[in-house]
Short mmCIF file of C-alpha atoms and ligand atoms in Angstrom, two decimals:
data_model
loop_
_atom_site.label_atom_id
_atom_site.label_comp_id
_atom_site.label_asym_id
_atom_site.label_seq_id
_atom_site.Cartn_x
_atom_site.Cartn_y
_atom_site.Cartn_z
CA MET D 291 -63.97 -63.05 37.08
CA ALA D 292 -63.06 -63.25 33.35
CA ALA D 293 -60.95 -60.12 33.71
CA THR D 294 -59.14 -61.62 36.72
CA LEU D 295 -58.44 -64.81 34.80
CA THR D 296 -57.09 -62.84 31.85
CA ARG D 297 -54.90 -60.75 34.13
CA ASN D 298 -53.63 -63.87 35.89
CA ALA D 299 -52.90 -65.50 32.55
CA LEU D 300 -51.00 -62.39 31.48
CA VAL D 301 -48.96 -62.37 34.70
CA LEU D 302 -48.25 -66.09 34.25
CA SER D 303 -47.15 -65.67 30.65
CA LEU D 304 -44.91 -62.74 31.62
CA LEU D 305 -43.37 -64.88 34.34
CA LEU D 306 -42.85 -67.74 31.91
CA GLY D 307 -41.44 -65.32 29.38
CA LEU D 308 -39.05 -64.01 31.98
CA GLY D 309 -38.00 -67.61 32.71
CA HIS D 310 -37.13 -68.08 29.04
CA ALA D 311 -35.22 -64.83 28.98
CA GLN D 312 -33.14 -66.04 31.95
CA ALA D 313 -32.45 -69.37 30.28
CA ALA D 314 -31.52 -67.63 27.03
CA SER D 315 -29.05 -65.44 28.91
CA GLU D 316 -26.95 -68.48 29.90
CA PRO D 317 -24.04 -69.15 27.52
CA SER D 318 -24.54 -72.05 25.11
CA PRO D 319 -22.86 -75.30 26.22
CA THR D 320 -20.29 -74.83 23.46
CA ALA D 321 -19.48 -71.31 24.62
CA LEU D 322 -19.35 -72.38 28.27
CA ALA D 323 -17.00 -75.26 27.47
CA ALA D 324 -14.77 -72.95 25.42
CA ARG D 325 -14.64 -70.42 28.23
CA LEU D 326 -13.59 -73.16 30.67
CA GLY D 327 -11.04 -74.72 28.29
CA ILE D 328 -13.00 -77.98 28.19
CA PRO D 329 -13.19 -79.73 24.80
CA HIS D 330 -16.72 -79.99 23.42
CA PRO D 331 -17.69 -82.75 23.15
CA ALA D 332 -15.16 -84.19 25.60
CA VAL D 333 -13.56 -87.65 25.53
CA ILE D 334 -13.08 -88.77 29.14
CA ALA D 335 -11.10 -92.02 29.44
CA HIS D 336 -12.85 -93.82 32.30
CA ARG D 337 -10.15 -95.40 34.51
CA GLY D 338 -7.93 -94.97 31.42
CA ALA D 339 -8.48 -97.07 28.31
CA SER D 340 -10.01 -99.65 30.61
CA PHE D 341 -11.66 -101.78 27.94
CA ASP D 342 -8.26 -102.45 26.38
CA ALA D 343 -6.03 -102.70 29.45
CA PRO D 344 -6.36 -103.23 33.21
CA GLU D 345 -8.23 -100.25 34.67
CA SER D 346 -6.35 -97.50 36.51
CA THR D 347 -2.91 -98.89 35.59
CA ALA D 348 -0.03 -97.47 33.55
CA ALA D 349 -1.17 -99.52 30.56
CA ALA D 350 -4.69 -98.05 30.67
CA TYR D 351 -3.56 -94.46 31.20
CA THR D 352 -0.69 -94.38 28.69
CA THR D 353 -2.99 -95.93 26.09
CA ALA D 354 -5.74 -93.37 26.69
CA ARG D 355 -3.18 -90.55 26.56
CA ASP D 356 -1.53 -91.70 23.35
CA LEU D 357 -4.84 -92.37 21.62
CA GLY D 358 -5.64 -88.70 22.23
CA ALA D 359 -8.25 -88.76 25.01
CA ASP D 360 -9.02 -85.35 26.44
CA TYR D 361 -9.05 -86.51 30.06
CA LEU D 362 -7.71 -89.36 32.17
CA GLU D 363 -10.48 -90.24 34.62
CA MET D 364 -9.60 -91.63 38.04
CA ASP D 365 -11.05 -92.46 41.44
CA LEU D 366 -8.98 -91.00 44.23
CA GLN D 367 -8.24 -92.74 47.55
CA ARG D 368 -5.64 -92.29 50.32
CA SER D 369 -3.44 -95.06 51.67
CA LYS D 370 -2.96 -95.84 55.36
CA ASP D 371 0.24 -93.79 55.31
CA GLY D 372 -1.35 -90.81 53.57
CA VAL D 373 -0.41 -91.31 49.90
CA LEU D 374 -3.03 -90.39 47.26
CA PHE D 375 -3.60 -93.29 44.86
CA VAL D 376 -6.16 -94.30 42.25
CA LEU D 377 -8.53 -97.24 42.52
CA HIS D 378 -12.23 -97.59 41.85
CA ASP D 379 -13.37 -100.26 44.30
CA ASN D 380 -13.47 -99.93 48.02
CA ASN D 381 -11.38 -103.08 48.41
CA LEU D 382 -8.70 -104.82 46.35
CA GLN D 383 -10.34 -108.16 45.62
CA ARG D 384 -11.64 -107.65 42.09
CA THR D 385 -8.59 -106.00 40.52
CA THR D 386 -5.57 -107.38 42.41
CA ASP D 387 -4.11 -110.55 43.89
CA VAL D 388 -4.66 -109.33 47.46
CA ALA D 389 -6.28 -112.67 48.40
CA GLY D 390 -3.00 -114.46 47.64
CA LYS D 391 -0.64 -111.88 49.16
CA PHE D 392 -2.65 -110.77 52.22
CA PRO D 393 -5.23 -113.56 52.76
CA GLU D 394 -6.30 -112.35 56.23
CA ARG D 395 -6.81 -108.80 54.98
CA LYS D 396 -8.36 -109.54 51.60
CA ASP D 397 -11.69 -107.94 52.56
CA SER D 398 -10.13 -104.89 54.16
CA PRO D 399 -10.65 -101.54 52.48
CA ALA D 400 -7.80 -100.49 50.22
CA ASN D 401 -7.11 -97.57 52.53
CA ALA D 402 -6.11 -99.99 55.30
CA PHE D 403 -2.92 -100.74 53.31
CA THR D 404 0.24 -98.66 53.19
CA MET D 405 1.42 -97.54 49.76
CA ALA D 406 4.37 -99.94 50.05
CA GLU D 407 1.89 -102.79 50.63
CA LEU D 408 -0.30 -101.68 47.73
CA LYS D 409 2.79 -101.64 45.51
CA THR D 410 3.39 -105.34 46.16
CA LEU D 411 0.08 -106.24 44.47
CA ASP D 412 -0.44 -107.40 40.89
CA ALA D 413 -3.16 -105.15 39.43
CA GLY D 414 -3.00 -106.58 35.91
CA SER D 415 -3.35 -110.37 35.89
CA TRP D 416 -7.05 -110.31 36.83
CA PHE D 417 -7.68 -108.61 33.46
CA ASN D 418 -5.96 -111.38 31.53
CA SER D 419 -8.15 -113.97 33.27
CA ALA D 420 -11.36 -111.95 32.88
CA HIS D 421 -10.72 -110.95 29.24
CA PRO D 422 -8.61 -113.60 27.50
CA ASP D 423 -9.40 -112.02 24.12
CA ARG D 424 -7.66 -108.80 25.24
CA ALA D 425 -5.00 -110.37 27.47
CA ARG D 426 -1.30 -109.44 27.11
CA PRO D 427 1.59 -111.02 29.03
CA ALA D 428 2.92 -107.55 29.91
CA PHE D 429 -0.26 -106.74 31.86
CA ALA D 430 0.74 -109.27 34.51
CA GLY D 431 2.36 -107.51 37.45
CA LEU D 432 1.06 -104.01 36.72
CA LYS D 433 0.96 -101.84 39.82
CA VAL D 434 -1.61 -99.77 41.67
CA LEU D 435 -0.72 -96.16 40.78
CA THR D 436 -0.25 -93.13 42.96
CA LEU D 437 -1.78 -89.85 41.83
CA ASP D 438 1.77 -88.61 41.25
CA GLU D 439 2.35 -91.45 38.81
CA VAL D 440 -0.85 -90.68 36.89
CA ILE D 441 0.26 -87.04 36.67
CA ASP D 442 3.63 -88.22 35.34
CA ILE D 443 1.76 -90.16 32.65
CA ALA D 444 -0.43 -87.17 31.78
CA GLU D 445 2.73 -85.09 31.36
CA GLY D 446 4.64 -87.80 29.53
CA ASN D 447 3.70 -87.29 25.87
CA LEU D 448 5.14 -84.12 24.36
CA LEU D 449 2.58 -84.12 21.54
CA HIS D 450 -0.57 -84.60 23.59
CA LYS D 451 -1.15 -83.74 27.22
CA PRO D 452 -4.54 -84.89 28.48
CA GLY D 453 -6.27 -83.30 31.45
CA LEU D 454 -7.09 -84.99 34.75
CA TYR D 455 -10.71 -85.77 35.68
CA ILE D 456 -10.47 -86.68 39.37
CA GLU D 457 -13.24 -88.19 41.47
CA THR D 458 -13.14 -88.08 45.26
CA LYS D 459 -14.27 -91.68 45.84
CA GLU D 460 -16.18 -92.37 49.07
CA PRO D 461 -14.77 -89.09 50.41
CA LYS D 462 -16.30 -89.56 53.86
CA GLN D 463 -13.70 -92.32 54.39
CA PHE D 464 -10.96 -89.75 53.76
CA PRO D 465 -11.44 -86.61 55.85
CA GLY D 466 -9.33 -83.80 54.39
CA ILE D 467 -8.72 -85.50 51.02
CA GLU D 468 -9.94 -82.41 49.20
CA HIS D 469 -7.17 -80.39 50.88
CA ASP D 470 -4.58 -83.09 50.20
CA LEU D 471 -5.60 -83.07 46.55
CA LYS D 472 -5.23 -79.31 46.34
CA GLN D 473 -1.74 -79.51 47.85
CA LYS D 474 -0.69 -82.19 45.39
CA LEU D 475 -2.10 -80.40 42.33
CA GLN D 476 -0.47 -77.18 43.45
CA ALA D 477 2.89 -78.84 44.06
CA ARG D 478 2.73 -80.44 40.61
CA GLY D 479 1.77 -77.20 38.85
CA TRP D 480 -1.68 -78.42 37.89
CA LEU D 481 -3.72 -75.68 39.56
CA ILE D 482 -4.63 -72.80 37.31
CA PRO D 483 -4.25 -69.28 38.71
CA ALA D 484 -7.59 -67.80 39.83
CA ASP D 485 -7.28 -64.98 37.25
CA ALA D 486 -6.35 -67.24 34.29
CA LYS D 487 -7.63 -66.03 30.91
CA PRO D 488 -9.91 -68.29 28.84
CA THR D 489 -8.05 -70.65 26.53
CA LYS D 490 -9.13 -73.24 24.01
CA ASN D 491 -6.62 -75.87 23.04
CA GLU D 492 -8.33 -79.14 22.24
CA LEU D 493 -5.11 -80.96 21.41
CA ALA D 494 -3.48 -80.19 24.72
CA VAL D 495 -6.18 -80.04 27.36
CA GLY D 496 -3.58 -80.58 30.05
CA GLN D 497 -2.05 -77.19 29.26
CA GLY D 498 -5.22 -75.09 29.37
CA ASN D 499 -7.68 -73.78 31.97
CA GLY D 500 -9.74 -76.95 31.86
CA LYS D 501 -6.71 -79.13 32.66
CA VAL D 502 -8.32 -80.48 35.82
CA ILE D 503 -11.98 -81.29 36.41
CA LEU D 504 -13.03 -82.45 39.87
CA GLN D 505 -15.99 -84.80 40.25
CA THR D 506 -17.91 -86.33 43.12
CA PHE D 507 -21.23 -87.95 44.01
CA GLU D 508 -21.03 -86.46 47.51
CA LYS D 509 -22.56 -83.09 48.21
CA SER D 510 -20.23 -82.49 51.16
CA SER D 511 -17.18 -83.23 49.00
CA LEU D 512 -18.38 -80.87 46.26
CA GLU D 513 -18.61 -78.14 48.87
CA LEU D 514 -15.14 -78.89 50.20
CA LEU D 515 -13.64 -79.09 46.71
CA HIS D 516 -15.15 -75.72 45.89
CA LYS D 517 -13.82 -74.21 49.10
CA GLU D 518 -10.32 -75.56 48.44
CA MET D 519 -10.19 -74.95 44.68
CA PRO D 520 -12.84 -72.40 43.70
CA GLN D 521 -11.24 -71.77 40.31
CA VAL D 522 -11.17 -75.44 39.20
CA PRO D 523 -14.17 -76.76 37.22
CA LYS D 524 -16.27 -79.20 39.22
CA VAL D 525 -18.95 -81.72 38.25
CA LEU D 526 -21.59 -83.27 40.52
CA LEU D 527 -22.13 -86.91 39.59
CA LEU D 528 -25.77 -88.03 39.57
CA TRP D 529 -27.51 -91.33 39.88
CA VAL D 530 -30.82 -92.58 41.24
CA GLY D 531 -30.51 -94.19 44.65
CA ALA D 532 -29.31 -93.82 48.22
CA GLY D 533 -27.41 -90.59 48.78
CA SER D 534 -28.35 -89.20 45.39
CA ILE D 535 -31.59 -88.59 43.46
CA GLU D 536 -34.57 -90.09 45.24
CA PRO D 537 -36.27 -92.82 43.19
CA LYS D 538 -39.93 -92.96 42.23
CA SER D 539 -40.18 -96.62 43.24
CA THR D 540 -38.99 -98.11 46.52
CA VAL D 541 -38.93 -101.68 45.15
CA THR D 542 -35.42 -103.05 45.73
CA PHE D 543 -33.49 -105.14 43.22
CA ALA D 544 -34.03 -108.22 45.41
CA GLU D 545 -37.79 -107.61 45.47
CA SER D 546 -38.05 -106.71 41.80
CA GLY D 547 -37.55 -110.12 40.20
CA GLU D 548 -35.41 -108.47 37.48
CA LYS D 549 -32.79 -110.74 35.92
CA ASP D 550 -29.87 -108.39 36.55
CA LYS D 551 -29.04 -105.06 38.13
CA ALA D 552 -28.92 -103.25 34.78
CA ALA D 553 -32.55 -104.21 34.03
CA TRP D 554 -33.58 -102.98 37.47
CA TYR D 555 -31.57 -99.75 37.17
CA ALA D 556 -33.09 -99.07 33.76
CA LYS D 557 -36.50 -98.84 35.45
CA GLN D 558 -35.31 -96.52 38.21
CA GLU D 559 -36.26 -92.92 37.66
CA PRO D 560 -36.26 -89.75 39.75
CA ARG D 561 -39.23 -89.40 42.10
CA ASP D 562 -40.44 -86.57 39.90
CA LYS D 563 -39.17 -83.81 37.67
CA ALA D 564 -38.66 -81.44 40.58
CA GLU D 565 -36.40 -83.97 42.35
CA PHE D 566 -34.08 -84.10 39.31
CA GLN D 567 -34.13 -80.32 39.01
CA ARG D 568 -33.35 -79.93 42.70
CA TRP D 569 -30.05 -81.80 42.23
CA VAL D 570 -29.07 -79.75 39.20
CA ASP D 571 -29.94 -76.56 41.07
CA TYR D 572 -27.87 -77.72 44.02
CA ALA D 573 -24.87 -78.44 41.77
CA LYS D 574 -25.07 -74.94 40.36
CA SER D 575 -25.53 -73.32 43.76
CA GLN D 576 -22.33 -75.01 45.01
CA GLY D 577 -20.17 -73.84 42.12
CA ALA D 578 -20.28 -76.87 39.81
CA ILE D 579 -19.88 -76.19 36.09
CA GLY D 580 -21.78 -79.32 35.17
CA THR D 581 -23.32 -82.62 36.12
CA GLY D 582 -22.21 -86.19 35.45
CA PRO D 583 -25.38 -88.24 35.07
CA SER D 584 -25.66 -92.01 34.56
CA ALA D 585 -26.85 -93.71 31.37
CA ALA D 586 -28.84 -96.88 30.68
CA LEU D 587 -26.86 -98.86 28.10
CA THR D 588 -28.40 -100.77 25.20
CA GLN D 589 -26.40 -103.90 26.04
CA GLY D 590 -26.86 -103.58 29.82
CA GLY D 591 -23.84 -104.72 31.84
CA ASP D 592 -22.42 -103.67 35.18
CA GLN D 593 -21.95 -100.01 34.19
CA SER D 594 -25.55 -99.57 33.01
CA TYR D 595 -27.66 -97.45 35.35
CA SER D 596 -30.70 -95.17 35.20
CA ASP D 597 -31.26 -93.01 32.15
CA LEU D 598 -30.52 -89.53 33.47
CA VAL D 599 -29.71 -88.01 30.07
CA GLN D 600 -33.21 -87.68 28.68
CA PRO D 601 -33.48 -84.60 26.45
CA TRP D 602 -35.57 -82.63 28.98
CA MET D 603 -32.98 -83.32 31.65
CA ASN D 604 -30.09 -82.12 29.50
CA GLN D 605 -32.12 -79.11 28.41
CA TYR D 606 -32.88 -78.18 32.00
CA THR D 607 -29.20 -78.55 32.93
CA HIS D 608 -28.14 -76.40 29.96
CA ASP D 609 -30.76 -73.81 30.87
CA GLN D 610 -29.00 -73.45 34.21
CA GLY D 611 -25.72 -72.78 32.37
CA LEU D 612 -24.22 -76.20 33.20
CA LEU D 613 -22.55 -78.88 31.06
CA VAL D 614 -23.50 -82.58 30.96
CA HIS D 615 -20.81 -85.29 30.96
CA VAL D 616 -22.50 -88.71 30.93
CA TYR D 617 -21.03 -91.96 32.36
CA THR D 618 -20.12 -94.63 31.12
CA VAL D 619 -20.80 -95.29 27.44
CA ASP D 620 -18.86 -97.64 25.18
CA ASP D 621 -20.60 -98.38 21.91
CA ALA D 622 -21.50 -96.37 18.83
CA LEU D 623 -25.25 -96.85 19.17
CA ASP D 624 -25.20 -95.46 22.69
CA TYR D 625 -22.76 -92.67 21.72
CA GLN D 626 -25.29 -91.66 19.09
CA LYS D 627 -28.21 -91.81 21.52
CA VAL D 628 -26.63 -89.73 24.28
CA MET D 629 -25.24 -87.16 21.84
CA ALA D 630 -28.69 -86.83 20.22
CA ALA D 631 -30.11 -86.30 23.72
CA GLY D 632 -27.75 -83.34 24.11
CA VAL D 633 -24.78 -84.32 26.29
CA ASP D 634 -21.50 -82.39 26.13
CA GLY D 635 -19.02 -85.19 26.71
CA ILE D 636 -18.80 -88.87 27.52
CA PHE D 637 -16.97 -90.97 30.09
CA THR D 638 -15.94 -94.08 28.15
CA ASN D 639 -13.86 -97.20 28.73
CA ARG D 640 -13.14 -97.15 24.96
CA ALA D 641 -11.52 -93.80 24.27
CA GLY D 642 -10.31 -95.01 20.86
CA GLU D 643 -13.87 -95.80 19.76
CA LEU D 644 -15.28 -92.51 21.02
CA LEU D 645 -12.51 -90.58 19.24
CA LYS D 646 -13.47 -92.35 16.02
CA PHE D 647 -17.12 -91.53 16.63
CA TYR D 648 -16.25 -87.85 17.07
CA LYS D 649 -14.20 -88.00 13.85
CA ARG D 650 -10.95 -87.45 15.76
CA PRO D 651 -9.45 -90.90 15.21
CA ALA D 652 -6.14 -91.77 16.78
CA ALA D 653 -3.14 -91.96 14.43
CA ALA D 654 -2.32 -95.48 15.66
CA SER D 655 -4.43 -98.49 16.63
CA VAL D 656 -4.93 -99.49 20.26
CA GLY D 657 -2.67 -102.49 19.66
CA GLN D 658 0.11 -100.29 18.27
CA VAL D 659 -0.18 -97.83 21.13
CA LEU D 660 0.02 -100.61 23.70
CA GLN D 661 3.04 -102.06 21.94
CA ASN D 662 4.75 -98.67 21.71
CA ASN D 663 4.47 -98.39 25.48
CA GLY D 664 5.91 -101.84 26.06
CA PHE D 665 2.70 -103.78 26.64
O1 LIG J 1743 -16.81 -90.77 37.56
C1 LIG J 1743 -17.81 -91.06 36.61
C2 LIG J 1743 -18.06 -92.48 36.76
O2 LIG J 1743 -16.80 -93.04 36.87
C3 LIG J 1743 -18.85 -92.75 38.00
O3 LIG J 1743 -18.94 -94.07 38.18
O4 LIG J 1743 -18.50 -95.85 39.73
O5 LIG J 1743 -17.25 -95.73 37.61
O6 LIG J 1743 -16.75 -94.15 39.42
P1 LIG J 1743 -17.79 -94.97 38.76
CA1 LIG J 1744 -15.22 -92.52 38.64
#
């Protein structure tokens, strides 16, 4: 019996040893990022510089670009007449004056509007009302942007060309959007050739191999994106809840008695370790180069979710040869925490602050950049 136990222990330790050898054979996150042409750590401007200007508008994206963000992040949708445009929410109520212009259709999904109709909306004034301390008269009347217009912005500064970090938002509402996106990126010269050589050019991400990163929460969209654009880096976004990582607790927010959603989210965790690992393994098996997990923020707020960047989680993801880009982090204390936990880049509404944190400060202040662009 003792001999059997010893033999079993030996077999187990050999297996474990082999596991380590496999993990060690994966490139380091720094090497992987360099090979893909993705800055490390990466500054991903979430809906543009959306703390400082109305999200997903020309003001937010030109500011993020001119501050020196590596990527302009956007949520992709398709209008009723087939135009790709960028907007986070499913409908237009929060970020436009749709209730005034189309009162009967104010609750309709944004994709029930033609692009011409979307272009009649004011996508800036809500920001001035919601954030009087950051309000600017020139934000009033800003437009919903097409993907073409965001690409124009990304190409518009000769000294710094950021990359595009594009999320297929609610892709099941938009059958074929992955193909439409490929056509557009190809037509605009933003698809890298399949045999492109590794490059590393942190000051001009938009000119290198990592110029586009595709992201989605939806497994089916990841698969379609990979089929359409196998050579383009892809990230599977992760959170705890319906359609993503199964939670340990089934207590809903309404049942929980928590004071706000952030407090409830902070207590949500994956059902177990294996459930988290299953999602990372899936991402890898479908061609993703990384994951985009949520973070629980120190100050809470409506972008604070479950903590999916615990050190063991990042370590596991790195051991599979994948990068970790965490969403959405805005203050120095949280930057410090998630970097210490091992992430490889951050989605932030405050690109200027993150650039300072990474010791890559912008040459001009946010105010100057806004002014330079006419805002
Ligand atoms: O795309 C990363 C992050 O943006 C995911 O959250 O809801 O802001 O799109 P959301
Ligand atoms: Ca997004």
